[in-house]
Amino acid sequence: MNRAPRSRRYGLAAAAATALVAALVAPTTQAAAAPVPPGGSLGENVIVLDPSMPKAQVQDRLNALARAQAGNEFGPQRYAILFKPGTYGTTADPLVFPVGFYESVAGLGRNPGDVVINGSVNVYNQCVGGDQAQCYATTNFWRSLSNLTVNVAGQSGCYGNTDFWAVSQAAPLRRVQLNGNVTLMDYCTGSPAWASGGFIADSKFTGATVVNGSQQQFFTRNSNLDGWSNGVWNQVFCGTEGAPAQSFSTEQGASPYTTLDTCPVTREAPYPYLDEAGKYRVFVPAAQRDSRGTTWENGGTPGRSLSLDDFFVVRPGADVKQINAALKAGRNLLLTPGVYELPEAIKVTRPGTQVIGLGFATLVPTDGNAAIKVDDVDGVNVSGLIVDAGEKKSKVLVQVGNRGSNDSHRSDPIALSDVFFRVGGALNGAADTALEVNSDDTLIDDAWIWRADHGTGGGSWTSARSDTGLVVNGDRVTATGLAVEHFQKTEVQWNGEHGQVVFFQNENPYDVPNQAAWMANKQQKGYPAFAVGPKVKTFEGWGMGSYSYFNQGVDIRNAMAFQAPVTPGVKFHDLLTVFLNGSGGIDSVINGTGRTVDPAFGGPSNVVSYP
């Protein structure tokens, strides 16, 4: 994937970023001792659009935001764009707009059909290099589209009557109905037009085949498709009507499809909406088991509705003590778009607590602390957040339950949805572990856990230090749509029993300086991307890939991408490795099984089942 480096810190200058945040929140900053108010203003960075607005006004506002955010990969500006129920644009005068970094676009209806856009909502390639530009989508992160319907129309030529959603990680498409042509790559702007990963859930596509194109891997669950064009290395479908048939194989030319008829355990992300009186509420979907198709096509999504008065609406500049006081008082959290510096952890102790971010609200621990700690309690949802490692090293960025937790949450699981982690990129941060899950039955849905390969601290072995992306100690933990990349030791360590992973994507660290610096032990070169603990008796994974790009010009070797005890209860389906570029390679797929990928054979090296 070889992402082109960018090196912007938050706001380019700390003083400018501080001034911006201060200007936005000065009117609402409160002392920590003040009573915690119910509800509250969503702030200037939540853009609410109304169907009564002139179409040209809506168009101009969206275009201006997209221009400002188009190259703002590591800046502090964040926006939620919310459409009130109604129709926007017409076939004759469609609403067509792009979505940039840190823009979350969503409808405020109870169901996707309540907000209709006649036009298209687009993400295009980025092009760098002037006259010799390369155009690709491999850095199109941190943006989203949810809870609305698009009747695809507008534009002309190559882009005509097509919705372009050319994204990579951390760019979810949830609870959307798209009627017409949809492509997940931008084949119009220029080559090589790479795209690298994406996530679709609870969505419906009608009227045309979805063009996968150059998407190297992609995960689609609980959706309804009207066709899927092709696969590159690893396309996974779970509980999706109209999905391609299972066809992952070692045969040359076979489509790399992993297809599960149902999804084992899921819980859709909470979302805001307007009720009949025009009041804001938040809907919290219920967990599902062995599910298939969308939650909303055949009646309302199961779950419960909460008033905005049940939330403390958090604005940038809020004191973490006030945030924790609100939680202790029984409130949920709705974090509005912005960057939040936290000298201590946000502490979630009450069952059923909702911690919801709008516009990719970003948490930064500043004193070596965690950003969030969740107690071992039922029904907590954490969603829509970025967690950045701070410059003072943290042991863990987010912790779910304490080690030794053993309470069952089967009937009302804890869920992390669209929670993304960065070590480096925006800050030269450090953390031993990004995410530690100790609570049983936890759901991880769409997580990108990233040690930066570009940006501030990215690309250097001695900066953005972090050993492990994810540690799972809880039993019956399920991950759907998991990507963990570039960590310096074992990237995922799974110690819990009865774990399930549906789709996993990994890149080994690029920047290993020499083999001696990257040894699991004296005999084992490198570290596995995914390791199941030696005492684990039961685990199952589907559609799991790991890639190498060692870029220091040294023959770095990874003995195995996946490591697990050899026992009948630990099962893997459809594993693969790929040599992307550079030097060195991955010597085996799992436990010494599977062909080496390196400059002599780039792969993919597929293992259909193990053991």
Short mmCIF file of N, CA and C in Angstrom, two decimals, residues 354-422:
data_model
loop_
_atom_site.label_atom_id
_atom_site.label_comp_id
_atom_site.label_asym_id
_atom_site.label_seq_id
_atom_site.Cartn_x
_atom_site.Cartn_y
_atom_site.Cartn_z
N GLN A 354 -23.76 5.13 27.62
CA GLN A 354 -23.44 5.40 26.22
C GLN A 354 -22.37 6.49 26.17
N VAL A 355 -21.27 6.20 25.47
CA VAL A 355 -20.22 7.19 25.24
C VAL A 355 -20.09 7.32 23.73
N ILE A 356 -20.64 8.42 23.18
CA ILE A 356 -20.82 8.56 21.74
C ILE A 356 -20.08 9.80 21.26
N GLY A 357 -19.25 9.63 20.24
CA GLY A 357 -18.56 10.75 19.64
C GLY A 357 -19.23 11.18 18.35
N LEU A 358 -19.31 12.49 18.13
CA LEU A 358 -19.76 13.05 16.87
C LEU A 358 -18.55 13.63 16.15
N GLY A 359 -18.52 13.49 14.82
CA GLY A 359 -17.48 14.14 14.04
C GLY A 359 -16.08 13.71 14.41
N PHE A 360 -15.91 12.43 14.75
CA PHE A 360 -14.60 11.87 15.09
C PHE A 360 -13.95 12.63 16.25
N ALA A 361 -14.74 12.88 17.29
CA ALA A 361 -14.20 13.45 18.52
C ALA A 361 -12.98 12.63 18.94
N THR A 362 -11.93 13.33 19.38
CA THR A 362 -10.63 12.69 19.58
C THR A 362 -10.16 12.90 21.01
N LEU A 363 -9.76 11.80 21.66
CA LEU A 363 -9.30 11.81 23.04
C LEU A 363 -7.80 11.63 23.08
N VAL A 364 -7.11 12.47 23.86
CA VAL A 364 -5.66 12.42 23.98
C VAL A 364 -5.28 12.37 25.46
N PRO A 365 -4.84 11.23 25.99
CA PRO A 365 -4.33 11.21 27.36
C PRO A 365 -3.01 11.97 27.44
N THR A 366 -2.86 12.81 28.46
CA THR A 366 -1.70 13.70 28.51
C THR A 366 -0.71 13.38 29.62
N ASP A 367 -1.07 12.47 30.54
CA ASP A 367 -0.21 12.25 31.70
C ASP A 367 0.15 10.78 31.87
N GLY A 368 0.26 10.05 30.76
CA GLY A 368 0.57 8.63 30.84
C GLY A 368 -0.60 7.78 31.28
N ASN A 369 -1.79 8.36 31.30
CA ASN A 369 -3.00 7.68 31.73
C ASN A 369 -3.70 7.01 30.55
N ALA A 370 -4.74 6.25 30.85
CA ALA A 370 -5.66 5.77 29.81
C ALA A 370 -6.60 6.90 29.43
N ALA A 371 -7.18 6.81 28.23
CA ALA A 371 -8.21 7.75 27.83
C ALA A 371 -9.57 7.35 28.38
N ILE A 372 -9.89 6.06 28.32
CA ILE A 372 -11.17 5.54 28.82
C ILE A 372 -10.92 4.25 29.57
N LYS A 373 -11.59 4.10 30.73
CA LYS A 373 -11.65 2.83 31.44
C LYS A 373 -13.11 2.47 31.66
N VAL A 374 -13.49 1.29 31.22
CA VAL A 374 -14.86 0.82 31.36
C VAL A 374 -14.88 -0.30 32.39
N ASP A 375 -15.74 -0.19 33.39
CA ASP A 375 -15.87 -1.26 34.38
C ASP A 375 -16.53 -2.48 33.75
N ASP A 376 -16.49 -3.58 34.45
CA ASP A 376 -17.04 -4.84 33.98
C ASP A 376 -18.55 -4.86 34.22
N VAL A 377 -19.28 -4.08 33.40
CA VAL A 377 -20.73 -3.93 33.57
C VAL A 377 -21.42 -4.13 32.23
N ASP A 378 -22.71 -4.44 32.29
CA ASP A 378 -23.49 -4.71 31.09
C ASP A 378 -23.70 -3.47 30.24
N GLY A 379 -23.85 -3.71 28.91
CA GLY A 379 -24.54 -2.81 28.02
C GLY A 379 -23.89 -1.48 27.71
N VAL A 380 -22.60 -1.33 27.99
CA VAL A 380 -21.93 -0.08 27.66
C VAL A 380 -21.65 -0.04 26.16
N ASN A 381 -21.88 1.13 25.54
CA ASN A 381 -21.49 1.36 24.16
C ASN A 381 -20.49 2.51 24.11
N VAL A 382 -19.38 2.28 23.42
CA VAL A 382 -18.42 3.34 23.13
C VAL A 382 -18.31 3.40 21.62
N SER A 383 -18.56 4.57 21.02
CA SER A 383 -18.62 4.61 19.56
C SER A 383 -18.19 5.98 19.04
N GLY A 384 -17.69 5.97 17.79
CA GLY A 384 -17.44 7.19 17.05
C GLY A 384 -16.30 8.03 17.57
N LEU A 385 -15.22 7.41 18.03
CA LEU A 385 -14.11 8.14 18.64
C LEU A 385 -12.78 7.78 17.98
N ILE A 386 -11.85 8.73 18.02
CA ILE A 386 -10.44 8.47 17.79
C ILE A 386 -9.73 8.62 19.12
N VAL A 387 -8.83 7.71 19.42
CA VAL A 387 -8.01 7.81 20.62
C VAL A 387 -6.56 7.90 20.18
N ASP A 388 -5.94 9.05 20.47
CA ASP A 388 -4.54 9.30 20.13
C ASP A 388 -3.66 9.08 21.34
N ALA A 389 -2.57 8.33 21.19
CA ALA A 389 -1.59 8.23 22.26
C ALA A 389 -0.95 9.59 22.50
N GLY A 390 -0.82 9.97 23.76
CA GLY A 390 -0.16 11.22 24.09
C GLY A 390 1.35 11.06 24.10
N GLU A 391 2.05 12.19 24.23
CA GLU A 391 3.51 12.17 24.16
C GLU A 391 4.14 11.53 25.39
N LYS A 392 3.41 11.52 26.52
CA LYS A 392 3.87 10.77 27.70
C LYS A 392 3.28 9.37 27.62
N LYS A 393 4.10 8.37 27.66
CA LYS A 393 3.69 7.00 27.36
C LYS A 393 2.62 6.48 28.31
N SER A 394 1.57 5.90 27.74
CA SER A 394 0.50 5.24 28.49
C SER A 394 0.72 3.74 28.48
N LYS A 395 0.32 3.08 29.56
CA LYS A 395 0.35 1.62 29.55
C LYS A 395 -0.73 1.08 28.63
N VAL A 396 -1.89 1.72 28.64
CA VAL A 396 -3.00 1.31 27.79
C VAL A 396 -3.82 2.55 27.47
N LEU A 397 -4.40 2.60 26.27
CA LEU A 397 -5.21 3.76 25.89
C LEU A 397 -6.68 3.58 26.25
N VAL A 398 -7.22 2.42 26.00
CA VAL A 398 -8.59 2.09 26.41
C VAL A 398 -8.58 0.71 27.05
N GLN A 399 -9.21 0.62 28.23
CA GLN A 399 -9.28 -0.65 28.95
C GLN A 399 -10.74 -0.97 29.23
N VAL A 400 -11.16 -2.17 28.84
CA VAL A 400 -12.53 -2.63 29.06
C VAL A 400 -12.49 -3.74 30.09
N GLY A 401 -12.97 -3.45 31.30
CA GLY A 401 -12.92 -4.41 32.39
C GLY A 401 -11.52 -4.51 32.98
N ASN A 402 -11.45 -5.04 34.18
CA ASN A 402 -10.17 -5.25 34.83
C ASN A 402 -9.70 -6.67 34.61
N ARG A 403 -8.40 -6.86 34.65
CA ARG A 403 -7.88 -8.21 34.50
C ARG A 403 -8.46 -9.09 35.60
N GLY A 404 -8.89 -10.26 35.20
CA GLY A 404 -9.56 -11.16 36.14
C GLY A 404 -11.07 -11.02 36.12
N SER A 405 -11.61 -10.05 35.35
CA SER A 405 -13.07 -9.91 35.22
C SER A 405 -13.65 -11.21 34.68
N ASN A 406 -14.78 -11.64 35.27
CA ASN A 406 -15.36 -12.90 34.79
C ASN A 406 -16.88 -12.89 34.79
N ASP A 407 -17.51 -11.71 34.85
CA ASP A 407 -18.97 -11.66 34.78
C ASP A 407 -19.43 -11.85 33.34
N SER A 408 -20.51 -12.58 33.18
CA SER A 408 -21.07 -12.77 31.85
C SER A 408 -21.87 -11.53 31.43
N HIS A 409 -21.72 -11.13 30.16
CA HIS A 409 -22.52 -10.04 29.59
C HIS A 409 -23.23 -10.52 28.32
N ARG A 410 -23.50 -11.78 28.28
CA ARG A 410 -24.06 -12.38 27.06
C ARG A 410 -25.37 -11.72 26.65
N SER A 411 -26.24 -11.39 27.60
CA SER A 411 -27.55 -10.84 27.25
C SER A 411 -27.49 -9.35 26.90
N ASP A 412 -26.44 -8.67 27.31
CA ASP A 412 -26.33 -7.23 27.05
C ASP A 412 -24.85 -6.86 26.97
N PRO A 413 -24.19 -7.18 25.86
CA PRO A 413 -22.73 -7.05 25.80
C PRO A 413 -22.25 -5.61 25.73
N ILE A 414 -21.04 -5.40 26.19
CA ILE A 414 -20.31 -4.16 25.95
C ILE A 414 -19.93 -4.14 24.46
N ALA A 415 -20.02 -2.96 23.84
CA ALA A 415 -19.69 -2.85 22.41
C ALA A 415 -18.83 -1.62 22.16
N LEU A 416 -17.81 -1.81 21.33
CA LEU A 416 -16.99 -0.72 20.81
C LEU A 416 -17.22 -0.67 19.31
N SER A 417 -17.79 0.43 18.82
CA SER A 417 -18.13 0.57 17.40
C SER A 417 -17.45 1.79 16.83
N ASP A 418 -16.74 1.62 15.73
CA ASP A 418 -16.04 2.74 15.08
C ASP A 418 -15.17 3.49 16.08
N VAL A 419 -14.37 2.73 16.82
CA VAL A 419 -13.39 3.34 17.73
C VAL A 419 -12.02 3.08 17.13
N PHE A 420 -11.30 4.16 16.86
CA PHE A 420 -10.05 4.10 16.12
C PHE A 420 -8.90 4.62 16.97
N PHE A 421 -7.75 3.97 16.87
CA PHE A 421 -6.60 4.26 17.71
C PHE A 421 -5.43 4.68 16.83
N ARG A 422 -4.66 5.66 17.33
CA ARG A 422 -3.45 6.08 16.63
C ARG A 422 -2.31 6.24 17.64
#
